[in-house]
Amino acid sequence: MPEALIRVENVTKVYGSGAASAAALSGVCLQVERGSWLAIMGPSGHGKSTLLQIMGGLDRPTSGQVHLDDMELSNLGPAKLARTRARAIGFVFQFFNLLPHLTALENIELALWFGGKRSDEGRARAITLLDSVGLADKAHLPPGALSGGQQQRVAVARALANEPEILLMDEPTGNLDSTSEADLLKLLGSLHEHGRTIVMVTHNLAVAEHAQRVVHVKDGRIERDRFSGD
Ligand SMILES: Nc1ncnc2c1ncn2[C@@H]1O[C@H](COP(=O)(O)OP(=O)(O)OP(=O)(O)O)[C@@H](O)[C@H]1O
Ligand SMILES: [Mg+2]
């Protein structure tokens, strides 16, 4: 039995209160094995981003638990949680969340700094990372001067900054042309081969097929869970 790296146990997330409250997730259970590559699919507004954010400790469940290795995320204090996130998890947000007043390079350097890298090492590594997503020539531009696909690639480079064991990516190819999409999938394939655990949300079936397992989320529940070859 492969070891579960992420365990989501009976997680419910309710936004709002009283009559205005709505459940984005209802009793979700999901185990992600170490070294596996999982895709999450499902209709818009049905809880995919919410699930990913809760898995990454960016948001707390209303009830239920999330375990990362032997840690239960809600038991960690804010400093320990932030440290764990910075070192163990690379997150690509659906809407990138790059800092607008920093350049592409500085956005990545900041992530490296949070991960404990010294600034001289950080600069060289940030340049290598930008180069790996084909953007070395855009290093000194702010996100506002980059196209959507370029910003998305900076967000991917930032997620890889601290060589995290876990990559949580919310529609990482959503803004890419077919060449950049193929390049990114190749990069993810190589990270997977090197033992990284990848969870990616996607609307694109062809992208999802690169994963070993596809989970369908509907109405805040897991509707289907298929391993490739099933
Ligand atoms: N901060 C929030 N406050 C209130 N409701 C929210 C919040 N975030 C998400 N929701 C609601 O939770 C539900 C699930 O949202 P979520 O962003 O997880 O969907 P999604 O599956 O990622 O959709 P998409 O494919 O469009 O990105 C939606 O109905 C959304 O309106
Ligand atoms: Mg979403």
PDB file of N, CA, C and O in Angstrom, residues 8-71:
ATOM      1  N   VAL A   8      -7.006  14.138   3.220  1.00  0.00           N
ATOM      2  CA  VAL A   8      -8.135  15.042   3.467  1.00  0.00           C
ATOM      3  C   VAL A   8      -9.231  14.182   4.077  1.00  0.00           C
ATOM      4  O   VAL A   8      -9.657  13.200   3.473  1.00  0.00           O
ATOM      5  N   GLU A   9      -9.640  14.522   5.304  1.00  0.00           N
ATOM      6  CA  GLU A   9     -10.593  13.664   5.998  1.00  0.00           C
ATOM      7  C   GLU A   9     -11.879  14.392   6.291  1.00  0.00           C
ATOM      8  O   GLU A   9     -11.908  15.327   7.089  1.00  0.00           O
ATOM      9  N   ASN A  10     -12.914  13.990   5.589  1.00  0.00           N
ATOM     10  CA  ASN A  10     -14.272  14.464   5.859  1.00  0.00           C
ATOM     11  C   ASN A  10     -14.352  15.990   5.929  1.00  0.00           C
ATOM     12  O   ASN A  10     -14.922  16.546   6.869  1.00  0.00           O
ATOM     13  N   VAL A  11     -13.760  16.642   4.927  1.00  0.00           N
ATOM     14  CA  VAL A  11     -13.668  18.105   4.956  1.00  0.00           C
ATOM     15  C   VAL A  11     -14.917  18.764   4.375  1.00  0.00           C
ATOM     16  O   VAL A  11     -15.378  18.439   3.288  1.00  0.00           O
ATOM     17  N   THR A  12     -15.444  19.695   5.163  1.00  0.00           N
ATOM     18  CA  THR A  12     -16.557  20.530   4.730  1.00  0.00           C
ATOM     19  C   THR A  12     -16.107  21.980   4.806  1.00  0.00           C
ATOM     20  O   THR A  12     -15.350  22.347   5.715  1.00  0.00           O
ATOM     21  N   LYS A  13     -16.467  22.769   3.804  1.00  0.00           N
ATOM     22  CA  LYS A  13     -16.171  24.202   3.858  1.00  0.00           C
ATOM     23  C   LYS A  13     -17.450  24.962   3.566  1.00  0.00           C
ATOM     24  O   LYS A  13     -18.055  24.799   2.505  1.00  0.00           O
ATOM     25  N   VAL A  14     -17.855  25.772   4.527  1.00  0.00           N
ATOM     26  CA  VAL A  14     -19.064  26.576   4.355  1.00  0.00           C
ATOM     27  C   VAL A  14     -18.640  28.034   4.318  1.00  0.00           C
ATOM     28  O   VAL A  14     -17.917  28.505   5.203  1.00  0.00           O
ATOM     29  N   TYR A  15     -19.022  28.744   3.276  1.00  0.00           N
ATOM     30  CA  TYR A  15     -18.769  30.183   3.197  1.00  0.00           C
ATOM     31  C   TYR A  15     -20.024  30.921   3.656  1.00  0.00           C
ATOM     32  O   TYR A  15     -21.132  30.485   3.374  1.00  0.00           O
ATOM     33  N   GLY A  16     -19.835  32.052   4.325  1.00  0.00           N
ATOM     34  CA  GLY A  16     -20.965  32.867   4.768  1.00  0.00           C
ATOM     35  C   GLY A  16     -21.616  32.273   6.006  1.00  0.00           C
ATOM     36  O   GLY A  16     -21.159  31.262   6.536  1.00  0.00           O
ATOM     37  N   SER A  17     -22.700  32.923   6.467  1.00  0.00           N
ATOM     38  CA  SER A  17     -23.383  32.398   7.652  1.00  0.00           C
ATOM     39  C   SER A  17     -24.887  32.587   7.506  1.00  0.00           C
ATOM     40  O   SER A  17     -25.347  33.357   6.655  1.00  0.00           O
ATOM     41  N   GLY A  18     -25.618  31.867   8.311  1.00  0.00           N
ATOM     42  CA  GLY A  18     -27.077  31.960   8.313  1.00  0.00           C
ATOM     43  C   GLY A  18     -27.671  31.573   6.971  1.00  0.00           C
ATOM     44  O   GLY A  18     -27.190  30.661   6.300  1.00  0.00           O
ATOM     45  N   ALA A  19     -28.701  32.315   6.556  1.00  0.00           N
ATOM     46  CA  ALA A  19     -29.411  31.978   5.318  1.00  0.00           C
ATOM     47  C   ALA A  19     -28.518  32.139   4.094  1.00  0.00           C
ATOM     48  O   ALA A  19     -28.754  31.514   3.066  1.00  0.00           O
ATOM     49  N   ALA A  20     -27.473  32.997   4.247  1.00  0.00           N
ATOM     50  CA  ALA A  20     -26.590  33.255   3.096  1.00  0.00           C
ATOM     51  C   ALA A  20     -25.456  32.222   2.987  1.00  0.00           C
ATOM     52  O   ALA A  20     -24.604  32.326   2.122  1.00  0.00           O
ATOM     53  N   SER A  21     -25.438  31.230   3.897  1.00  0.00           N
ATOM     54  CA  SER A  21     -24.304  30.302   3.875  1.00  0.00           C
ATOM     55  C   SER A  21     -24.444  29.275   2.754  1.00  0.00           C
ATOM     56  O   SER A  21     -25.551  28.904   2.359  1.00  0.00           O
ATOM     57  N   ALA A  22     -23.305  28.863   2.232  1.00  0.00           N
ATOM     58  CA  ALA A  22     -23.301  27.862   1.160  1.00  0.00           C
ATOM     59  C   ALA A  22     -22.093  26.961   1.339  1.00  0.00           C
ATOM     60  O   ALA A  22     -20.999  27.432   1.651  1.00  0.00           O
ATOM     61  N   ALA A  23     -22.327  25.663   1.152  1.00  0.00           N
ATOM     62  CA  ALA A  23     -21.215  24.712   1.304  1.00  0.00           C
ATOM     63  C   ALA A  23     -20.466  24.592  -0.012  1.00  0.00           C
ATOM     64  O   ALA A  23     -21.028  24.182  -1.022  1.00  0.00           O
ATOM     65  N   ALA A  24     -19.168  24.954   0.007  1.00  0.00           N
ATOM     66  CA  ALA A  24     -18.328  24.779  -1.187  1.00  0.00           C
ATOM     67  C   ALA A  24     -17.789  23.360  -1.230  1.00  0.00           C
ATOM     68  O   ALA A  24     -17.526  22.823  -2.308  1.00  0.00           O
ATOM     69  N   LEU A  25     -17.606  22.734  -0.059  1.00  0.00           N
ATOM     70  CA  LEU A  25     -17.179  21.329   0.010  1.00  0.00           C
ATOM     71  C   LEU A  25     -18.028  20.626   1.067  1.00  0.00           C
ATOM     72  O   LEU A  25     -18.326  21.200   2.116  1.00  0.00           O
ATOM     73  N   SER A  26     -18.416  19.390   0.775  1.00  0.00           N
ATOM     74  CA  SER A  26     -19.255  18.635   1.721  1.00  0.00           C
ATOM     75  C   SER A  26     -18.674  17.239   1.934  1.00  0.00           C
ATOM     76  O   SER A  26     -18.761  16.388   1.051  1.00  0.00           O
ATOM     77  N   GLY A  27     -18.058  17.026   3.079  1.00  0.00           N
ATOM     78  CA  GLY A  27     -17.579  15.686   3.459  1.00  0.00           C
ATOM     79  C   GLY A  27     -16.610  15.069   2.477  1.00  0.00           C
ATOM     80  O   GLY A  27     -16.753  13.901   2.107  1.00  0.00           O
ATOM     81  N   VAL A  28     -15.607  15.847   2.068  1.00  0.00           N
ATOM     82  CA  VAL A  28     -14.638  15.327   1.096  1.00  0.00           C
ATOM     83  C   VAL A  28     -13.539  14.509   1.794  1.00  0.00           C
ATOM     84  O   VAL A  28     -12.941  14.969   2.761  1.00  0.00           O
ATOM     85  N   CYS A  29     -13.317  13.296   1.296  1.00  0.00           N
ATOM     86  CA  CYS A  29     -12.206  12.453   1.757  1.00  0.00           C
ATOM     87  C   CYS A  29     -11.335  12.164   0.548  1.00  0.00           C
ATOM     88  O   CYS A  29     -11.845  11.769  -0.506  1.00  0.00           O
ATOM     89  N   LEU A  30     -10.031  12.374   0.707  1.00  0.00           N
ATOM     90  CA  LEU A  30      -9.118  12.154  -0.420  1.00  0.00           C
ATOM     91  C   LEU A  30      -7.724  11.877   0.120  1.00  0.00           C
ATOM     92  O   LEU A  30      -7.245  12.594   0.993  1.00  0.00           O
ATOM     93  N   GLN A  31      -7.109  10.842  -0.394  1.00  0.00           N
ATOM     94  CA  GLN A  31      -5.726  10.554  -0.008  1.00  0.00           C
ATOM     95  C   GLN A  31      -4.851  10.680  -1.241  1.00  0.00           C
ATOM     96  O   GLN A  31      -5.181  10.129  -2.286  1.00  0.00           O
ATOM     97  N   VAL A  32      -3.769  11.404  -1.118  1.00  0.00           N
ATOM     98  CA  VAL A  32      -2.842  11.566  -2.242  1.00  0.00           C
ATOM     99  C   VAL A  32      -1.531  10.884  -1.870  1.00  0.00           C
ATOM    100  O   VAL A  32      -0.881  11.246  -0.884  1.00  0.00           O
ATOM    101  N   GLU A  33      -1.179   9.876  -2.633  1.00  0.00           N
ATOM    102  CA  GLU A  33       0.048   9.120  -2.335  1.00  0.00           C
ATOM    103  C   GLU A  33       1.294   9.936  -2.658  1.00  0.00           C
ATOM    104  O   GLU A  33       1.304  10.705  -3.621  1.00  0.00           O
ATOM    105  N   ARG A  34       2.326   9.722  -1.877  1.00  0.00           N
ATOM    106  CA  ARG A  34       3.614  10.361  -2.117  1.00  0.00           C
ATOM    107  C   ARG A  34       4.114   9.999  -3.519  1.00  0.00           C
ATOM    108  O   ARG A  34       4.086   8.832  -3.909  1.00  0.00           O
ATOM    109  N   GLY A  35       4.524  11.005  -4.275  1.00  0.00           N
ATOM    110  CA  GLY A  35       5.088  10.740  -5.602  1.00  0.00           C
ATOM    111  C   GLY A  35       4.051  10.563  -6.698  1.00  0.00           C
ATOM    112  O   GLY A  35       4.405  10.293  -7.838  1.00  0.00           O
ATOM    113  N   SER A  36       2.767  10.732  -6.357  1.00  0.00           N
ATOM    114  CA  SER A  36       1.741  10.526  -7.389  1.00  0.00           C
ATOM    115  C   SER A  36       1.404  11.837  -8.095  1.00  0.00           C
ATOM    116  O   SER A  36       1.788  12.927  -7.650  1.00  0.00           O
ATOM    117  N   TRP A  37       0.703  11.720  -9.208  1.00  0.00           N
ATOM    118  CA  TRP A  37       0.297  12.883 -10.007  1.00  0.00           C
ATOM    119  C   TRP A  37      -1.211  12.774 -10.184  1.00  0.00           C
ATOM    120  O   TRP A  37      -1.704  11.845 -10.832  1.00  0.00           O
ATOM    121  N   LEU A  38      -1.898  13.728  -9.578  1.00  0.00           N
ATOM    122  CA  LEU A  38      -3.361  13.704  -9.527  1.00  0.00           C
ATOM    123  C   LEU A  38      -3.928  14.923 -10.238  1.00  0.00           C
ATOM    124  O   LEU A  38      -3.423  16.035 -10.064  1.00  0.00           O
ATOM    125  N   ALA A  39      -4.966  14.719 -11.041  1.00  0.00           N
ATOM    126  CA  ALA A  39      -5.677  15.849 -11.646  1.00  0.00           C
ATOM    127  C   ALA A  39      -7.053  15.955 -11.008  1.00  0.00           C
ATOM    128  O   ALA A  39      -7.690  14.940 -10.716  1.00  0.00           O
ATOM    129  N   ILE A  40      -7.493  17.191 -10.781  1.00  0.00           N
ATOM    130  CA  ILE A  40      -8.846  17.438 -10.276  1.00  0.00           C
ATOM    131  C   ILE A  40      -9.621  18.154 -11.364  1.00  0.00           C
ATOM    132  O   ILE A  40      -9.177  19.188 -11.874  1.00  0.00           O
ATOM    133  N   MET A  41     -10.759  17.591 -11.730  1.00  0.00           N
ATOM    134  CA  MET A  41     -11.602  18.205 -12.761  1.00  0.00           C
ATOM    135  C   MET A  41     -12.989  18.458 -12.173  1.00  0.00           C
ATOM    136  O   MET A  41     -13.302  17.960 -11.095  1.00  0.00           O
ATOM    137  N   GLY A  42     -13.812  19.187 -12.919  1.00  0.00           N
ATOM    138  CA  GLY A  42     -15.191  19.411 -12.470  1.00  0.00           C
ATOM    139  C   GLY A  42     -15.697  20.740 -12.954  1.00  0.00           C
ATOM    140  O   GLY A  42     -14.908  21.602 -13.369  1.00  0.00           O
ATOM    141  N   PRO A  43     -17.005  20.941 -12.899  1.00  0.00           N
ATOM    142  CA  PRO A  43     -17.581  22.189 -13.405  1.00  0.00           C
ATOM    143  C   PRO A  43     -17.152  23.408 -12.591  1.00  0.00           C
ATOM    144  O   PRO A  43     -16.719  23.280 -11.445  1.00  0.00           O
ATOM    145  N   SER A  44     -17.304  24.563 -13.197  1.00  0.00           N
ATOM    146  CA  SER A  44     -16.969  25.830 -12.550  1.00  0.00           C
ATOM    147  C   SER A  44     -17.828  26.054 -11.303  1.00  0.00           C
ATOM    148  O   SER A  44     -19.032  25.803 -11.326  1.00  0.00           O
ATOM    149  N   GLY A  45     -17.168  26.516 -10.237  1.00  0.00           N
ATOM    150  CA  GLY A  45     -17.889  26.865  -9.009  1.00  0.00           C
ATOM    151  C   GLY A  45     -18.250  25.669  -8.146  1.00  0.00           C
ATOM    152  O   GLY A  45     -19.032  25.792  -7.199  1.00  0.00           O
ATOM    153  N   HIS A  46     -17.648  24.502  -8.424  1.00  0.00           N
ATOM    154  CA  HIS A  46     -18.041  23.300  -7.680  1.00  0.00           C
ATOM    155  C   HIS A  46     -17.046  22.898  -6.591  1.00  0.00           C
ATOM    156  O   HIS A  46     -17.172  21.831  -6.015  1.00  0.00           O
ATOM    157  N   GLY A  47     -16.015  23.741  -6.353  1.00  0.00           N
ATOM    158  CA  GLY A  47     -15.178  23.514  -5.165  1.00  0.00           C
ATOM    159  C   GLY A  47     -13.745  23.085  -5.418  1.00  0.00           C
ATOM    160  O   GLY A  47     -13.013  22.804  -4.469  1.00  0.00           O
ATOM    161  N   LYS A  48     -13.281  23.103  -6.663  1.00  0.00           N
ATOM    162  CA  LYS A  48     -11.919  22.626  -6.961  1.00  0.00           C
ATOM    163  C   LYS A  48     -10.852  23.502  -6.309  1.00  0.00           C
ATOM    164  O   LYS A  48      -9.940  23.001  -5.650  1.00  0.00           O
ATOM    165  N   SER A  49     -10.959  24.822  -6.512  1.00  0.00           N
ATOM    166  CA  SER A  49      -9.949  25.721  -5.928  1.00  0.00           C
ATOM    167  C   SER A  49     -10.014  25.682  -4.407  1.00  0.00           C
ATOM    168  O   SER A  49      -8.979  25.720  -3.729  1.00  0.00           O
ATOM    169  N   THR A  50     -11.231  25.611  -3.882  1.00  0.00           N
ATOM    170  CA  THR A  50     -11.395  25.551  -2.425  1.00  0.00           C
ATOM    171  C   THR A  50     -10.675  24.320  -1.877  1.00  0.00           C
ATOM    172  O   THR A  50      -9.936  24.400  -0.888  1.00  0.00           O
ATOM    173  N   LEU A  51     -10.853  23.190  -2.537  1.00  0.00           N
ATOM    174  CA  LEU A  51     -10.204  21.950  -2.089  1.00  0.00           C
ATOM    175  C   LEU A  51      -8.680  22.083  -2.146  1.00  0.00           C
ATOM    176  O   LEU A  51      -7.980  21.723  -1.194  1.00  0.00           O
ATOM    177  N   LEU A  52      -8.174  22.635  -3.230  1.00  0.00           N
ATOM    178  CA  LEU A  52      -6.719  22.775  -3.388  1.00  0.00           C
ATOM    179  C   LEU A  52      -6.154  23.700  -2.302  1.00  0.00           C
ATOM    180  O   LEU A  52      -5.106  23.427  -1.719  1.00  0.00           O
ATOM    181  N   GLN A  53      -6.863  24.789  -2.045  1.00  0.00           N
ATOM    182  CA  GLN A  53      -6.371  25.745  -1.040  1.00  0.00           C
ATOM    183  C   GLN A  53      -6.385  25.144   0.355  1.00  0.00           C
ATOM    184  O   GLN A  53      -5.490  25.400   1.159  1.00  0.00           O
ATOM    185  N   ILE A  54      -7.388  24.334   0.625  1.00  0.00           N
ATOM    186  CA  ILE A  54      -7.452  23.687   1.940  1.00  0.00           C
ATOM    187  C   ILE A  54      -6.344  22.637   2.055  1.00  0.00           C
ATOM    188  O   ILE A  54      -5.700  22.496   3.099  1.00  0.00           O
ATOM    189  N   MET A  55      -6.073  21.922   0.949  1.00  0.00           N
ATOM    190  CA  MET A  55      -4.988  20.927   0.967  1.00  0.00           C
ATOM    191  C   MET A  55      -3.637  21.587   1.232  1.00  0.00           C
ATOM    192  O   MET A  55      -2.748  20.983   1.832  1.00  0.00           O
ATOM    193  N   GLY A  56      -3.492  22.823   0.753  1.00  0.00           N
ATOM    194  CA  GLY A  56      -2.219  23.525   0.911  1.00  0.00           C
ATOM    195  C   GLY A  56      -2.150  24.381   2.160  1.00  0.00           C
ATOM    196  O   GLY A  56      -1.202  25.149   2.335  1.00  0.00           O
ATOM    197  N   GLY A  57      -3.145  24.298   3.030  1.00  0.00           N
ATOM    198  CA  GLY A  57      -3.133  25.070   4.267  1.00  0.00           C
ATOM    199  C   GLY A  57      -3.301  26.564   4.053  1.00  0.00           C
ATOM    200  O   GLY A  57      -2.954  27.375   4.901  1.00  0.00           O
ATOM    201  N   LEU A  58      -3.841  26.952   2.889  1.00  0.00           N
ATOM    202  CA  LEU A  58      -4.071  28.381   2.614  1.00  0.00           C
ATOM    203  C   LEU A  58      -5.429  28.810   3.144  1.00  0.00           C
ATOM    204  O   LEU A  58      -5.719  29.991   3.263  1.00  0.00           O
ATOM    205  N   ASP A  59      -6.268  27.819   3.393  1.00  0.00           N
ATOM    206  CA  ASP A  59      -7.595  28.100   3.923  1.00  0.00           C
ATOM    207  C   ASP A  59      -7.907  26.962   4.903  1.00  0.00           C
ATOM    208  O   ASP A  59      -7.343  25.873   4.784  1.00  0.00           O
ATOM    209  N   ARG A  60      -8.770  27.237   5.874  1.00  0.00           N
ATOM    210  CA  ARG A  60      -9.088  26.205   6.859  1.00  0.00           C
ATOM    211  C   ARG A  60     -10.449  25.598   6.575  1.00  0.00           C
ATOM    212  O   ARG A  60     -11.375  26.326   6.202  1.00  0.00           O
ATOM    213  N   PRO A  61     -10.594  24.296   6.782  1.00  0.00           N
ATOM    214  CA  PRO A  61     -11.925  23.714   6.616  1.00  0.00           C
ATOM    215  C   PRO A  61     -12.868  24.161   7.737  1.00  0.00           C
ATOM    216  O   PRO A  61     -12.398  24.503   8.831  1.00  0.00           O
ATOM    217  N   THR A  62     -14.160  24.177   7.455  1.00  0.00           N
ATOM    218  CA  THR A  62     -15.142  24.463   8.512  1.00  0.00           C
ATOM    219  C   THR A  62     -15.190  23.274   9.472  1.00  0.00           C
ATOM    220  O   THR A  62     -15.286  23.435  10.686  1.00  0.00           O
ATOM    221  N   SER A  63     -15.119  22.066   8.928  1.00  0.00           N
ATOM    222  CA  SER A  63     -14.945  20.866   9.752  1.00  0.00           C
ATOM    223  C   SER A  63     -14.134  19.850   8.967  1.00  0.00           C
ATOM    224  O   SER A  63     -14.007  19.960   7.750  1.00  0.00           O
ATOM    225  N   GLY A  64     -13.605  18.861   9.672  1.00  0.00           N
ATOM    226  CA  GLY A  64     -12.748  17.871   9.030  1.00  0.00           C
ATOM    227  C   GLY A  64     -11.281  18.238   9.210  1.00  0.00           C
ATOM    228  O   GLY A  64     -10.960  19.261   9.821  1.00  0.00           O
ATOM    229  N   GLN A  65     -10.410  17.396   8.685  1.00  0.00           N
ATOM    230  CA  GLN A  65      -8.972  17.569   8.918  1.00  0.00           C
ATOM    231  C   GLN A  65      -8.169  17.378   7.638  1.00  0.00           C
ATOM    232  O   GLN A  65      -8.601  16.667   6.738  1.00  0.00           O
ATOM    233  N   VAL A  66      -7.008  18.027   7.615  1.00  0.00           N
ATOM    234  CA  VAL A  66      -6.058  17.792   6.528  1.00  0.00           C
ATOM    235  C   VAL A  66      -4.722  17.418   7.156  1.00  0.00           C
ATOM    236  O   VAL A  66      -4.174  18.162   7.980  1.00  0.00           O
ATOM    237  N   HIS A  67      -4.201  16.241   6.795  1.00  0.00           N
ATOM    238  CA  HIS A  67      -2.899  15.796   7.291  1.00  0.00           C
ATOM    239  C   HIS A  67      -1.887  15.865   6.170  1.00  0.00           C
ATOM    240  O   HIS A  67      -2.157  15.441   5.055  1.00  0.00           O
ATOM    241  N   LEU A  68      -0.740  16.402   6.516  1.00  0.00           N
ATOM    242  CA  LEU A  68       0.387  16.415   5.594  1.00  0.00           C
ATOM    243  C   LEU A  68       1.448  15.591   6.298  1.00  0.00           C
ATOM    244  O   LEU A  68       1.915  15.979   7.366  1.00  0.00           O
ATOM    245  N   ASP A  69       1.795  14.437   5.703  1.00  0.00           N
ATOM    246  CA  ASP A  69       2.666  13.511   6.425  1.00  0.00           C
ATOM    247  C   ASP A  69       2.038  13.230   7.786  1.00  0.00           C
ATOM    248  O   ASP A  69       0.881  12.873   7.853  1.00  0.00           O
ATOM    249  N   ASP A  70       2.787  13.509   8.858  1.00  0.00           N
ATOM    250  CA  ASP A  70       2.229  13.219  10.183  1.00  0.00           C
ATOM    251  C   ASP A  70       1.694  14.474  10.873  1.00  0.00           C
ATOM    252  O   ASP A  70       1.394  14.457  12.058  1.00  0.00           O
ATOM    253  N   MET A  71       1.561  15.585  10.106  1.00  0.00           N
ATOM    254  CA  MET A  71       1.075  16.821  10.732  1.00  0.00           C
ATOM    255  C   MET A  71      -0.381  17.071  10.375  1.00  0.00           C
ATOM    256  O   MET A  71      -0.755  16.925   9.215  1.00  0.00           O
TER     257      MET A  71
END
